[in-house]
Amino acid sequence: GTDSAKLAAIETGLIAALTDPSATFAGRQEVCKLLGLCGTKRSVPALAMMLDRDRKEADAARYALERIAGPEASAALRKALAGSSGPIAIGCINSLAVRRDPLAVGPIARLAASSDAEMRLAAVRALGRIATPAALAALQKLPSRETAVSEALIQCAVALAQTGKKAVAVPVITAMAGPAHPSVVRVTALRALATLNGTAAGKMALQMMSDKDVYVQRGAGAVCVELGSPEITKSAIGMWARLPDDARVVLLSGWADRKEALAGPTAIRAA
């Protein structure tokens, strides 16, 4: 229709401005912002040329490429990643993560073992965002005791569960809540599990309230409250005498906030 024709004409003008040798960086930067709004695969070759320049040019081009629909933009970013290093490569990794490009998992997974700490961190986080079964498999090959890897594993598993792959995701998240992992990771995993399988999360939270780590005790107590399950509340009351003080405080506070009738006698005895 007429609108499509007008947009095509606008894009043609923007591409011409982008490739004009006399254009300033500020001008090209503004063009990239506009192409991020109306660009199509026709703009990709001109934007891809900017990825081979300095970091400022590459960042401006990536802004547009992240937003342009279609496989061509992803392919341009993958090609630039293969031929770049340092901050430009990290930028390409981040953009491919934003696009959740499944074809980028292979090259990004290789960079997750980089000796460059910033590159490795960007790659690990990208795999968590791309969240395909292949990305999960790549993350599972990395040291899960590293916080960034653990967080990416949880993020990836949750996203997979949300696309119908709970059978794959839940065991991964359950394992991350186990005692082999740092306390922050364990509580994060427990909270993630609570969004996917409240029954399993409740059982685990009841166990974790007796953990030797205070942070885990408190986090597990909070999850028991947030689940709002009468069965979990009754179970927590039943094990009251064995619970650490920090878990008790969290439970009492949470029950008071939601006016939990079942906890009334316990609260009175604890007062």
PDB file of C-alpha atoms in Angstrom:
ATOM      1  CA  GLY A   1       0.000   0.000   0.000  1.00  0.00           C
ATOM      2  CA  THR A   2       0.937   3.670   0.073  1.00  0.00           C
ATOM      3  CA  ASP A   3       2.308   3.457   3.615  1.00  0.00           C
ATOM      4  CA  SER A   4       4.649   0.632   2.648  1.00  0.00           C
ATOM      5  CA  ALA A   5       5.874   2.603  -0.327  1.00  0.00           C
ATOM      6  CA  LYS A   6       6.505   5.655   1.830  1.00  0.00           C
ATOM      7  CA  LEU A   7       8.424   3.617   4.391  1.00  0.00           C
ATOM      8  CA  ALA A   8      10.504   2.020   1.640  1.00  0.00           C
ATOM      9  CA  ALA A   9      11.344   5.458   0.265  1.00  0.00           C
ATOM     10  CA  ILE A  10      12.312   6.670   3.745  1.00  0.00           C
ATOM     11  CA  GLU A  11      14.540   3.630   4.251  1.00  0.00           C
ATOM     12  CA  THR A  12      16.206   4.218   0.887  1.00  0.00           C
ATOM     13  CA  GLY A  13      17.000   7.775   1.929  1.00  0.00           C
ATOM     14  CA  LEU A  14      18.365   6.668   5.272  1.00  0.00           C
ATOM     15  CA  ILE A  15      20.613   4.054   3.651  1.00  0.00           C
ATOM     16  CA  ALA A  16      21.964   6.733   1.307  1.00  0.00           C
ATOM     17  CA  ALA A  17      22.670   8.996   4.277  1.00  0.00           C
ATOM     18  CA  LEU A  18      24.376   6.165   6.120  1.00  0.00           C
ATOM     19  CA  THR A  19      26.725   5.422   3.226  1.00  0.00           C
ATOM     20  CA  ASP A  20      27.429   9.074   2.336  1.00  0.00           C
ATOM     21  CA  PRO A  21      31.211   9.576   2.712  1.00  0.00           C
ATOM     22  CA  SER A  22      30.657  13.135   3.935  1.00  0.00           C
ATOM     23  CA  ALA A  23      28.299  12.091   6.757  1.00  0.00           C
ATOM     24  CA  THR A  24      29.482  12.740  10.301  1.00  0.00           C
ATOM     25  CA  PHE A  25      29.394  10.088  13.004  1.00  0.00           C
ATOM     26  CA  ALA A  26      26.623  12.007  14.781  1.00  0.00           C
ATOM     27  CA  GLY A  27      24.604  11.917  11.577  1.00  0.00           C
ATOM     28  CA  ARG A  28      25.146   8.185  11.078  1.00  0.00           C
ATOM     29  CA  GLN A  29      24.224   7.583  14.702  1.00  0.00           C
ATOM     30  CA  GLU A  30      20.867   9.320  14.229  1.00  0.00           C
ATOM     31  CA  VAL A  31      20.269   7.354  11.033  1.00  0.00           C
ATOM     32  CA  CYS A  32      20.903   4.112  12.927  1.00  0.00           C
ATOM     33  CA  LYS A  33      18.320   5.097  15.519  1.00  0.00           C
ATOM     34  CA  LEU A  34      15.765   5.661  12.772  1.00  0.00           C
ATOM     35  CA  LEU A  35      16.640   2.411  11.025  1.00  0.00           C
ATOM     36  CA  GLY A  36      16.063   0.671  14.319  1.00  0.00           C
ATOM     37  CA  LEU A  37      12.461   1.844  13.985  1.00  0.00           C
ATOM     38  CA  CYS A  38      11.795   1.325  10.273  1.00  0.00           C
ATOM     39  CA  GLY A  39      14.706  -0.638   8.843  1.00  0.00           C
ATOM     40  CA  THR A  40      14.327  -3.914   6.966  1.00  0.00           C
ATOM     41  CA  LYS A  41      16.765  -6.425   5.533  1.00  0.00           C
ATOM     42  CA  ARG A  42      17.611  -3.823   2.859  1.00  0.00           C
ATOM     43  CA  SER A  43      19.464  -1.814   5.510  1.00  0.00           C
ATOM     44  CA  VAL A  44      21.548  -4.702   6.800  1.00  0.00           C
ATOM     45  CA  PRO A  45      24.497  -4.510   4.343  1.00  0.00           C
ATOM     46  CA  ALA A  46      25.092  -0.817   5.080  1.00  0.00           C
ATOM     47  CA  LEU A  47      24.829  -1.381   8.819  1.00  0.00           C
ATOM     48  CA  ALA A  48      27.108  -4.429   8.627  1.00  0.00           C
ATOM     49  CA  MET A  49      29.850  -2.254   7.115  1.00  0.00           C
ATOM     50  CA  MET A  50      29.834  -0.173  10.294  1.00  0.00           C
ATOM     51  CA  LEU A  51      30.478  -3.253  12.423  1.00  0.00           C
ATOM     52  CA  ASP A  52      33.971  -3.457  10.915  1.00  0.00           C
ATOM     53  CA  ARG A  53      34.917   0.042  12.026  1.00  0.00           C
ATOM     54  CA  ASP A  54      35.599   1.402  15.507  1.00  0.00           C
ATOM     55  CA  ARG A  55      33.595   0.693  18.634  1.00  0.00           C
ATOM     56  CA  LYS A  56      31.372   3.802  18.381  1.00  0.00           C
ATOM     57  CA  GLU A  57      30.367   2.956  14.813  1.00  0.00           C
ATOM     58  CA  ALA A  58      29.749  -0.684  15.718  1.00  0.00           C
ATOM     59  CA  ASP A  59      27.623   0.248  18.731  1.00  0.00           C
ATOM     60  CA  ALA A  60      25.455   2.544  16.591  1.00  0.00           C
ATOM     61  CA  ALA A  61      24.981  -0.170  13.970  1.00  0.00           C
ATOM     62  CA  ARG A  62      24.168  -2.802  16.575  1.00  0.00           C
ATOM     63  CA  TYR A  63      21.393  -0.585  17.967  1.00  0.00           C
ATOM     64  CA  ALA A  64      19.622  -0.854  14.609  1.00  0.00           C
ATOM     65  CA  LEU A  65      20.492  -4.472  13.862  1.00  0.00           C
ATOM     66  CA  GLU A  66      19.112  -5.649  17.208  1.00  0.00           C
ATOM     67  CA  ARG A  67      15.717  -4.304  16.186  1.00  0.00           C
ATOM     68  CA  ILE A  68      15.499  -5.275  12.512  1.00  0.00           C
ATOM     69  CA  ALA A  69      13.408  -8.387  11.972  1.00  0.00           C
ATOM     70  CA  GLY A  70      14.646 -11.293   9.913  1.00  0.00           C
ATOM     71  CA  PRO A  71      17.626 -13.641   9.722  1.00  0.00           C
ATOM     72  CA  GLU A  72      19.790 -11.211   7.773  1.00  0.00           C
ATOM     73  CA  ALA A  73      20.480  -8.995  10.783  1.00  0.00           C
ATOM     74  CA  SER A  74      21.426 -11.977  12.937  1.00  0.00           C
ATOM     75  CA  ALA A  75      23.711 -13.299  10.195  1.00  0.00           C
ATOM     76  CA  ALA A  76      25.487  -9.941   9.978  1.00  0.00           C
ATOM     77  CA  LEU A  77      26.087  -9.925  13.727  1.00  0.00           C
ATOM     78  CA  ARG A  78      27.387 -13.506  13.682  1.00  0.00           C
ATOM     79  CA  LYS A  79      29.778 -12.661  10.852  1.00  0.00           C
ATOM     80  CA  ALA A  80      31.013  -9.596  12.719  1.00  0.00           C
ATOM     81  CA  LEU A  81      31.495 -11.658  15.875  1.00  0.00           C
ATOM     82  CA  ALA A  82      33.642 -14.149  13.989  1.00  0.00           C
ATOM     83  CA  GLY A  83      35.885 -11.398  12.651  1.00  0.00           C
ATOM     84  CA  SER A  84      36.208  -9.171  15.700  1.00  0.00           C
ATOM     85  CA  SER A  85      37.661  -9.163  19.185  1.00  0.00           C
ATOM     86  CA  GLY A  86      37.510  -7.153  22.405  1.00  0.00           C
ATOM     87  CA  PRO A  87      34.651  -4.714  22.972  1.00  0.00           C
ATOM     88  CA  ILE A  88      33.230  -5.046  19.459  1.00  0.00           C
ATOM     89  CA  ALA A  89      32.971  -8.817  19.833  1.00  0.00           C
ATOM     90  CA  ILE A  90      31.380  -8.415  23.260  1.00  0.00           C
ATOM     91  CA  GLY A  91      28.883  -5.985  21.733  1.00  0.00           C
ATOM     92  CA  CYS A  92      27.988  -8.508  19.022  1.00  0.00           C
ATOM     93  CA  ILE A  93      27.500 -11.197  21.669  1.00  0.00           C
ATOM     94  CA  ASN A  94      25.148  -8.905  23.581  1.00  0.00           C
ATOM     95  CA  SER A  95      23.149  -8.068  20.454  1.00  0.00           C
ATOM     96  CA  LEU A  96      22.814 -11.718  19.466  1.00  0.00           C
ATOM     97  CA  ALA A  97      21.569 -12.383  22.990  1.00  0.00           C
ATOM     98  CA  VAL A  98      18.951  -9.649  22.640  1.00  0.00           C
ATOM     99  CA  ARG A  99      17.816 -11.281  19.399  1.00  0.00           C
ATOM    100  CA  ARG A 100      17.943 -14.739  21.050  1.00  0.00           C
ATOM    101  CA  ASP A 101      19.584 -16.055  17.907  1.00  0.00           C
ATOM    102  CA  PRO A 102      19.747 -19.865  18.122  1.00  0.00           C
ATOM    103  CA  LEU A 103      22.408 -20.058  15.414  1.00  0.00           C
ATOM    104  CA  ALA A 104      24.771 -18.015  17.593  1.00  0.00           C
ATOM    105  CA  VAL A 105      24.921 -20.632  20.355  1.00  0.00           C
ATOM    106  CA  GLY A 106      27.901 -22.467  18.865  1.00  0.00           C
ATOM    107  CA  PRO A 107      30.288 -19.518  18.500  1.00  0.00           C
ATOM    108  CA  ILE A 108      29.136 -17.951  21.759  1.00  0.00           C
ATOM    109  CA  ALA A 109      29.596 -21.242  23.626  1.00  0.00           C
ATOM    110  CA  ARG A 110      33.218 -21.349  22.450  1.00  0.00           C
ATOM    111  CA  LEU A 111      33.762 -17.846  23.809  1.00  0.00           C
ATOM    112  CA  ALA A 112      32.301 -18.897  27.163  1.00  0.00           C
ATOM    113  CA  ALA A 113      35.636 -20.630  27.731  1.00  0.00           C
ATOM    114  CA  SER A 114      37.670 -17.530  26.807  1.00  0.00           C
ATOM    115  CA  SER A 115      40.595 -16.438  28.953  1.00  0.00           C
ATOM    116  CA  ASP A 116      39.221 -12.884  28.694  1.00  0.00           C
ATOM    117  CA  ALA A 117      36.999 -12.466  31.765  1.00  0.00           C
ATOM    118  CA  GLU A 118      34.701  -9.859  30.174  1.00  0.00           C
ATOM    119  CA  MET A 119      34.287 -11.934  27.028  1.00  0.00           C
ATOM    120  CA  ARG A 120      33.552 -15.057  29.057  1.00  0.00           C
ATOM    121  CA  LEU A 121      30.971 -13.254  31.206  1.00  0.00           C
ATOM    122  CA  ALA A 122      29.205 -11.779  28.166  1.00  0.00           C
ATOM    123  CA  ALA A 123      29.085 -15.204  26.508  1.00  0.00           C
ATOM    124  CA  VAL A 124      27.730 -16.956  29.590  1.00  0.00           C
ATOM    125  CA  ARG A 125      25.019 -14.356  30.080  1.00  0.00           C
ATOM    126  CA  ALA A 126      24.117 -14.497  26.383  1.00  0.00           C
ATOM    127  CA  LEU A 127      23.601 -18.258  26.528  1.00  0.00           C
ATOM    128  CA  GLY A 128      21.239 -17.699  29.449  1.00  0.00           C
ATOM    129  CA  ARG A 129      19.211 -15.201  27.421  1.00  0.00           C
ATOM    130  CA  ILE A 130      19.135 -17.184  24.175  1.00  0.00           C
ATOM    131  CA  ALA A 131      17.670 -20.058  26.185  1.00  0.00           C
ATOM    132  CA  THR A 132      17.486 -22.899  23.708  1.00  0.00           C
ATOM    133  CA  PRO A 133      18.160 -26.551  24.578  1.00  0.00           C
ATOM    134  CA  ALA A 134      21.561 -26.152  22.894  1.00  0.00           C
ATOM    135  CA  ALA A 135      22.318 -23.088  25.039  1.00  0.00           C
ATOM    136  CA  LEU A 136      21.377 -25.045  28.156  1.00  0.00           C
ATOM    137  CA  ALA A 137      23.634 -27.913  27.113  1.00  0.00           C
ATOM    138  CA  ALA A 138      26.506 -25.485  26.563  1.00  0.00           C
ATOM    139  CA  LEU A 139      26.015 -23.925  30.001  1.00  0.00           C
ATOM    140  CA  GLN A 140      25.920 -27.339  31.645  1.00  0.00           C
ATOM    141  CA  LYS A 141      29.468 -27.976  30.399  1.00  0.00           C
ATOM    142  CA  LEU A 142      30.759 -24.943  32.331  1.00  0.00           C
ATOM    143  CA  PRO A 143      31.679 -24.824  36.058  1.00  0.00           C
ATOM    144  CA  SER A 144      28.278 -24.352  37.699  1.00  0.00           C
ATOM    145  CA  ARG A 145      29.803 -23.117  40.955  1.00  0.00           C
ATOM    146  CA  GLU A 146      30.658 -19.865  39.180  1.00  0.00           C
ATOM    147  CA  THR A 147      27.849 -17.456  40.051  1.00  0.00           C
ATOM    148  CA  ALA A 148      27.464 -16.123  36.510  1.00  0.00           C
ATOM    149  CA  VAL A 149      27.129 -19.653  35.132  1.00  0.00           C
ATOM    150  CA  SER A 150      24.623 -20.609  37.815  1.00  0.00           C
ATOM    151  CA  GLU A 151      22.520 -17.526  37.175  1.00  0.00           C
ATOM    152  CA  ALA A 152      22.584 -18.135  33.428  1.00  0.00           C
ATOM    153  CA  LEU A 153      21.589 -21.769  33.915  1.00  0.00           C
ATOM    154  CA  ILE A 154      18.597 -20.736  36.017  1.00  0.00           C
ATOM    155  CA  GLN A 155      17.570 -18.017  33.560  1.00  0.00           C
ATOM    156  CA  CYS A 156      17.892 -20.413  30.635  1.00  0.00           C
ATOM    157  CA  ALA A 157      15.951 -23.187  32.373  1.00  0.00           C
ATOM    158  CA  VAL A 158      13.109 -20.852  33.396  1.00  0.00           C
ATOM    159  CA  ALA A 159      12.780 -19.563  29.835  1.00  0.00           C
ATOM    160  CA  LEU A 160      12.712 -23.118  28.498  1.00  0.00           C
ATOM    161  CA  ALA A 161      10.022 -24.049  31.017  1.00  0.00           C
ATOM    162  CA  GLN A 162       7.942 -21.116  29.838  1.00  0.00           C
ATOM    163  CA  THR A 163       8.042 -22.524  26.313  1.00  0.00           C
ATOM    164  CA  GLY A 164       6.716 -25.893  27.441  1.00  0.00           C
ATOM    165  CA  LYS A 165       9.975 -27.649  28.312  1.00  0.00           C
ATOM    166  CA  LYS A 166       9.395 -28.056  32.070  1.00  0.00           C
ATOM    167  CA  ALA A 167      10.587 -31.655  31.988  1.00  0.00           C
ATOM    168  CA  VAL A 168      14.028 -30.408  30.967  1.00  0.00           C
ATOM    169  CA  ALA A 169      14.060 -27.270  33.085  1.00  0.00           C
ATOM    170  CA  VAL A 170      12.814 -28.366  36.507  1.00  0.00           C
ATOM    171  CA  PRO A 171      15.591 -30.904  37.224  1.00  0.00           C
ATOM    172  CA  VAL A 172      18.211 -28.287  36.318  1.00  0.00           C
ATOM    173  CA  ILE A 173      16.728 -25.686  38.648  1.00  0.00           C
ATOM    174  CA  THR A 174      16.245 -28.237  41.416  1.00  0.00           C
ATOM    175  CA  ALA A 175      19.911 -29.195  41.199  1.00  0.00           C
ATOM    176  CA  MET A 176      20.948 -25.525  41.410  1.00  0.00           C
ATOM    177  CA  ALA A 177      19.114 -25.247  44.745  1.00  0.00           C
ATOM    178  CA  GLY A 178      21.239 -28.050  46.188  1.00  0.00           C
ATOM    179  CA  PRO A 179      23.989 -27.664  48.800  1.00  0.00           C
ATOM    180  CA  ALA A 180      26.814 -27.852  46.255  1.00  0.00           C
ATOM    181  CA  HIS A 181      26.074 -24.277  45.158  1.00  0.00           C
ATOM    182  CA  PRO A 182      26.549 -20.852  46.787  1.00  0.00           C
ATOM    183  CA  SER A 183      23.724 -19.733  49.060  1.00  0.00           C
ATOM    184  CA  VAL A 184      22.613 -16.873  46.799  1.00  0.00           C
ATOM    185  CA  VAL A 185      22.325 -19.234  43.851  1.00  0.00           C
ATOM    186  CA  ARG A 186      20.414 -21.792  45.924  1.00  0.00           C
ATOM    187  CA  VAL A 187      17.785 -19.269  46.986  1.00  0.00           C
ATOM    188  CA  THR A 188      17.487 -17.867  43.454  1.00  0.00           C
ATOM    189  CA  ALA A 189      16.928 -21.388  42.151  1.00  0.00           C
ATOM    190  CA  LEU A 190      14.352 -22.108  44.856  1.00  0.00           C
ATOM    191  CA  ARG A 191      12.419 -18.965  43.924  1.00  0.00           C
ATOM    192  CA  ALA A 192      12.558 -19.955  40.261  1.00  0.00           C
ATOM    193  CA  LEU A 193      11.290 -23.426  41.096  1.00  0.00           C
ATOM    194  CA  ALA A 194       8.396 -21.866  43.022  1.00  0.00           C
ATOM    195  CA  THR A 195       7.178 -20.229  39.798  1.00  0.00           C
ATOM    196  CA  LEU A 196       7.221 -23.570  37.954  1.00  0.00           C
ATOM    197  CA  ASN A 197       6.305 -26.229  40.500  1.00  0.00           C
ATOM    198  CA  GLY A 198       4.941 -24.927  43.792  1.00  0.00           C
ATOM    199  CA  THR A 199       4.599 -28.369  45.343  1.00  0.00           C
ATOM    200  CA  ALA A 200       8.213 -29.322  44.686  1.00  0.00           C
ATOM    201  CA  ALA A 201       9.427 -25.883  45.770  1.00  0.00           C
ATOM    202  CA  GLY A 202       7.441 -26.104  48.997  1.00  0.00           C
ATOM    203  CA  LYS A 203       8.945 -29.460  49.930  1.00  0.00           C
ATOM    204  CA  MET A 204      12.435 -28.197  49.190  1.00  0.00           C
ATOM    205  CA  ALA A 205      11.869 -24.941  51.086  1.00  0.00           C
ATOM    206  CA  LEU A 206      10.788 -26.850  54.176  1.00  0.00           C
ATOM    207  CA  GLN A 207      14.031 -28.792  54.078  1.00  0.00           C
ATOM    208  CA  MET A 208      16.173 -25.746  53.334  1.00  0.00           C
ATOM    209  CA  MET A 209      14.860 -23.833  56.358  1.00  0.00           C
ATOM    210  CA  SER A 210      17.010 -26.159  58.485  1.00  0.00           C
ATOM    211  CA  ASP A 211      20.142 -25.489  56.429  1.00  0.00           C
ATOM    212  CA  LYS A 212      23.256 -24.330  58.295  1.00  0.00           C
ATOM    213  CA  ASP A 213      23.454 -21.186  56.143  1.00  0.00           C
ATOM    214  CA  VAL A 214      21.433 -18.265  57.533  1.00  0.00           C
ATOM    215  CA  TYR A 215      20.801 -16.744  54.094  1.00  0.00           C
ATOM    216  CA  VAL A 216      19.351 -20.052  52.904  1.00  0.00           C
ATOM    217  CA  GLN A 217      17.225 -20.375  56.053  1.00  0.00           C
ATOM    218  CA  ARG A 218      15.717 -16.935  55.515  1.00  0.00           C
ATOM    219  CA  GLY A 219      15.222 -17.383  51.775  1.00  0.00           C
ATOM    220  CA  ALA A 220      13.531 -20.737  52.248  1.00  0.00           C
ATOM    221  CA  GLY A 221      11.285 -19.309  54.957  1.00  0.00           C
ATOM    222  CA  ALA A 222      10.256 -16.474  52.645  1.00  0.00           C
ATOM    223  CA  VAL A 223       9.383 -18.949  49.885  1.00  0.00           C
ATOM    224  CA  CYS A 224       7.267 -20.985  52.325  1.00  0.00           C
ATOM    225  CA  VAL A 225       5.309 -17.824  53.130  1.00  0.00           C
ATOM    226  CA  GLU A 226       5.029 -16.614  49.540  1.00  0.00           C
ATOM    227  CA  LEU A 227       3.658 -19.928  48.296  1.00  0.00           C
ATOM    228  CA  GLY A 228       0.639 -19.350  50.540  1.00  0.00           C
ATOM    229  CA  SER A 229      -0.105 -23.049  50.791  1.00  0.00           C
ATOM    230  CA  PRO A 230      -2.032 -24.249  53.876  1.00  0.00           C
ATOM    231  CA  GLU A 231      -0.162 -27.560  53.627  1.00  0.00           C
ATOM    232  CA  ILE A 232       3.214 -25.814  53.702  1.00  0.00           C
ATOM    233  CA  THR A 233       2.100 -23.654  56.613  1.00  0.00           C
ATOM    234  CA  LYS A 234       0.952 -26.696  58.578  1.00  0.00           C
ATOM    235  CA  SER A 235       4.217 -28.509  57.841  1.00  0.00           C
ATOM    236  CA  ALA A 236       6.273 -25.518  58.966  1.00  0.00           C
ATOM    237  CA  ILE A 237       4.284 -25.322  62.202  1.00  0.00           C
ATOM    238  CA  GLY A 238       4.774 -29.047  62.731  1.00  0.00           C
ATOM    239  CA  MET A 239       8.555 -28.698  62.549  1.00  0.00           C
ATOM    240  CA  TRP A 240       8.646 -25.444  64.543  1.00  0.00           C
ATOM    241  CA  ALA A 241      10.690 -26.844  67.422  1.00  0.00           C
ATOM    242  CA  ARG A 242      13.451 -27.911  65.019  1.00  0.00           C
ATOM    243  CA  LEU A 243      13.637 -24.683  63.013  1.00  0.00           C
ATOM    244  CA  PRO A 244      16.491 -22.165  63.436  1.00  0.00           C
ATOM    245  CA  ASP A 245      15.551 -18.769  64.865  1.00  0.00           C
ATOM    246  CA  ASP A 246      16.203 -16.942  61.579  1.00  0.00           C
ATOM    247  CA  ALA A 247      13.716 -19.126  59.714  1.00  0.00           C
ATOM    248  CA  ARG A 248      11.159 -18.659  62.480  1.00  0.00           C
ATOM    249  CA  VAL A 249      11.461 -14.867  62.334  1.00  0.00           C
ATOM    250  CA  VAL A 250      10.853 -14.836  58.582  1.00  0.00           C
ATOM    251  CA  LEU A 251       7.859 -17.146  58.916  1.00  0.00           C
ATOM    252  CA  LEU A 252       6.261 -15.169  61.733  1.00  0.00           C
ATOM    253  CA  SER A 253       6.753 -11.880  59.914  1.00  0.00           C
ATOM    254  CA  GLY A 254       5.338 -13.232  56.663  1.00  0.00           C
ATOM    255  CA  TRP A 255       2.381 -14.911  58.327  1.00  0.00           C
ATOM    256  CA  ALA A 256       1.588 -11.708  60.200  1.00  0.00           C
ATOM    257  CA  ASP A 257       1.641  -9.703  56.955  1.00  0.00           C
ATOM    258  CA  ARG A 258      -0.858 -12.027  55.309  1.00  0.00           C
ATOM    259  CA  LYS A 259      -2.863 -12.543  58.505  1.00  0.00           C
ATOM    260  CA  GLU A 260      -2.391 -16.310  58.414  1.00  0.00           C
ATOM    261  CA  ALA A 261      -5.019 -17.780  60.756  1.00  0.00           C
ATOM    262  CA  LEU A 262      -3.349 -21.197  60.876  1.00  0.00           C
ATOM    263  CA  ALA A 263      -0.244 -19.659  62.432  1.00  0.00           C
ATOM    264  CA  GLY A 264      -2.077 -17.823  65.215  1.00  0.00           C
ATOM    265  CA  PRO A 265      -1.401 -20.311  68.077  1.00  0.00           C
ATOM    266  CA  THR A 266       2.240 -20.641  67.040  1.00  0.00           C
ATOM    267  CA  ALA A 267       2.690 -16.884  66.955  1.00  0.00           C
ATOM    268  CA  ILE A 268       1.128 -16.546  70.416  1.00  0.00           C
ATOM    269  CA  ARG A 269       3.465 -19.164  71.889  1.00  0.00           C
ATOM    270  CA  ALA A 270       6.472 -17.470  70.267  1.00  0.00           C
ATOM    271  CA  ALA A 271       5.558 -14.025  71.599  1.00  0.00           C
TER     272      ALA A 271
END
